């Protein structure tokens, strides 16, 4: 028996990798549906967007690169779907250099899907360096940092931007962010100019930003793929995130089993006594 | 859906498999993919910063003769001076004069620290302390979490108080502090696992949908 437990804690890590891979591949091939509860912090973001009057403007600063696309893309798509359904006018910035073209591609894709036109339904301002300075200057006038949009067109020639000066002219700022820039939006943006701010962040960042929810510095948070899946459920259009979360739950279960097996093996194999 | 014929997809598949090969063991394919990723990323940063920063802020005004960014005799300095100060950074490559590079570095730190210090202190530190000083009614579970936050903060800070030995009452409070920290680390680690698994799922979806076409 002791030898069995000794073997248990010596399982080759590649065996674990193989099991994890299978737990992703099999549910992808065989449709799996698991229950998904919507958390209050994600619901708050949804309800706030929903409460904006039709035709009002929303600022969505997107700051992420292709490495976290799997988490952030479904999140952005779900948010954009809701905005376009409500006929909100979407203004997008990208204050992280390696995501500039990716975000432009995603915006075009979603606009095509929803039949929306550039400059009338959405505007892409692109990248400017030094996020903190850009966020501060946008509080005075968007044109201070973005005299022209991503394509080089002056902001005043874009129909959607007429009468839009600064944060006062947008109903909500909802940053989809995988960088430290999230903090800039809270500290230099929300705190300085007092606009409603919601954030969508990667799961890694999630735990670090819940404290801002408690202080009321953000109105809601969409954390990682789970948050994106909840958002897809709220807009009643399950997509990549919901599929991902079904698989995610299976993988998590497997990880928990491996952790338990490893610990049982450790305590019953004699290794524990040796270490003591 | 048939297998992809897009060359871009095949390149991405090759690099994905190169990275995955590390799970078996370290190998030249993994190393190659790792170096390409770093190189491409650096090149991409360079191009974007050149196109979005230097071109509109320096090259175009110089080319178009828009030297005076603000009216008055000193306007030209707003364009030229930052460029000159920035160029001083290249003295890093000189063994004799590398100390000159400290001037722009000091400016960058100074300008960065100036607004950051006050804003962070006010909006991060002080605002974060506020939830530990709220009126507790004991009428709902919210009050329980407020007490928990206050206790966690005090105990956590006590753990980092090193001027007195952690024995007796201080030791007990510090012990609660370390438990609080451990729970925090656990939550962070849980989120990290979720994030990494999300990325793995993303890659498998890419391989099975965009490349092999076996899922929709």
Coordinates of C-alpha atoms in Angstrom, one line a residue, chain A residues 13-14 17 20-21 24-25 28-29 67-68 70-71 96-98 101 127-129 183-184 187-188 191-192 203-204 207 210-212 214-215 217 223 225-226 240 243-244 247-248 251-252 255, chain B residues 22-25 41 44-45 48-49 52-53 108 112 115-116 119-120 123-124 127-128 131 145-146 149 187-188 191-202 204-205 208-209 214-216:
Chain A
X13 CA 4.2 15.7 -14.9
X14 CA 3.7 14.8 -18.6
X17 CA -0.3 17.5 -19.0
X20 CA -5.4 18.3 -18.9
X21 CA -5.1 18.3 -22.7
X24 CA -9.9 20.3 -23.0
X25 CA -10.1 18.4 -26.2
X28 CA -14.7 20.6 -27.3
X29 CA -15.7 17.6 -29.5
X67 CA -1.3 36.9 -25.8
X68 CA -4.5 37.4 -23.7
X70 CA -8.6 34.1 -25.5
X71 CA -9.9 35.9 -22.5
X96 CA -1.2 49.6 -25.3
X97 CA 0.9 49.4 -28.4
X98 CA 0.9 45.7 -29.3
X101 CA -4.2 46.4 -34.9
X127 CA -2.9 54.5 -29.6
X128 CA -1.1 57.4 -27.9
X129 CA 1.9 56.9 -25.6
X183 CA -5.2 51.4 -12.3
X184 CA -4.6 54.6 -14.3
X187 CA -6.7 56.9 -10.3
X188 CA -6.2 59.5 -13.0
X191 CA -11.0 59.9 -9.3
X192 CA -10.0 63.0 -11.1
X203 CA -8.5 36.6 -14.4
X204 CA -5.0 37.0 -13.2
X207 CA -8.3 39.5 -7.4
X210 CA -12.1 43.6 -6.2
X211 CA -11.0 46.1 -3.5
X212 CA -11.9 49.0 -5.8
X214 CA -15.7 47.9 -2.2
X215 CA -14.6 51.5 -2.2
X217 CA -14.2 53.5 -7.3
X223 CA -13.0 39.1 -14.4
X225 CA -13.2 34.3 -19.2
X226 CA -15.7 33.6 -16.4
X240 CA -16.8 31.4 -27.0
X243 CA -18.1 27.2 -24.2
X244 CA -14.7 28.0 -22.6
X247 CA -14.4 23.3 -20.4
X248 CA -12.8 25.4 -17.6
X251 CA -10.2 21.2 -16.1
X252 CA -10.6 22.8 -12.6
X255 CA -6.8 19.9 -11.1
Chain B
X22 CA 8.2 22.3 -24.0
X23 CA 5.7 20.3 -22.0
X24 CA 7.5 17.2 -23.0
X25 CA 11.0 18.7 -22.5
X41 CA 7.3 41.8 -30.2
X44 CA 6.3 45.6 -33.3
X45 CA 6.7 47.9 -30.4
X48 CA 4.1 51.3 -33.4
X49 CA 6.0 53.8 -31.2
X52 CA 2.3 56.8 -33.3
X53 CA 4.7 58.9 -31.3
X108 CA 11.5 60.6 -16.6
X112 CA 6.5 60.2 -13.4
X115 CA 1.7 63.4 -10.3
X116 CA 1.8 59.7 -9.2
X119 CA -2.8 60.6 -6.9
X120 CA -1.8 57.2 -5.6
X123 CA -6.9 57.5 -4.5
X124 CA -5.3 54.2 -3.7
X127 CA -9.5 55.4 -0.4
X128 CA -8.5 51.8 0.4
X131 CA -13.7 50.6 4.0
X145 CA -17.5 41.2 5.7
X146 CA -16.8 44.8 6.8
X149 CA -11.9 43.5 6.2
X187 CA -7.6 33.6 -4.3
X188 CA -5.0 35.2 -6.5
X191 CA -7.6 33.3 -10.6
X192 CA -4.2 32.7 -12.1
X193 CA -5.0 29.0 -12.8
X194 CA -8.3 30.1 -14.4
X195 CA -6.5 32.6 -16.6
X196 CA -3.9 30.1 -17.7
X197 CA -6.5 27.4 -18.5
X198 CA -8.4 30.1 -20.5
X199 CA -5.3 30.6 -22.7
X200 CA -4.9 26.9 -23.1
X201 CA -8.5 26.5 -24.2
X202 CA -8.0 29.5 -26.6
X204 CA -7.0 24.3 -28.5
X205 CA -10.0 26.1 -30.0
X208 CA -9.3 22.5 -33.7
X209 CA -11.4 25.2 -35.3
X214 CA -13.2 19.7 -36.6
X215 CA -15.3 22.1 -34.4
X216 CA -17.5 25.0 -35.4

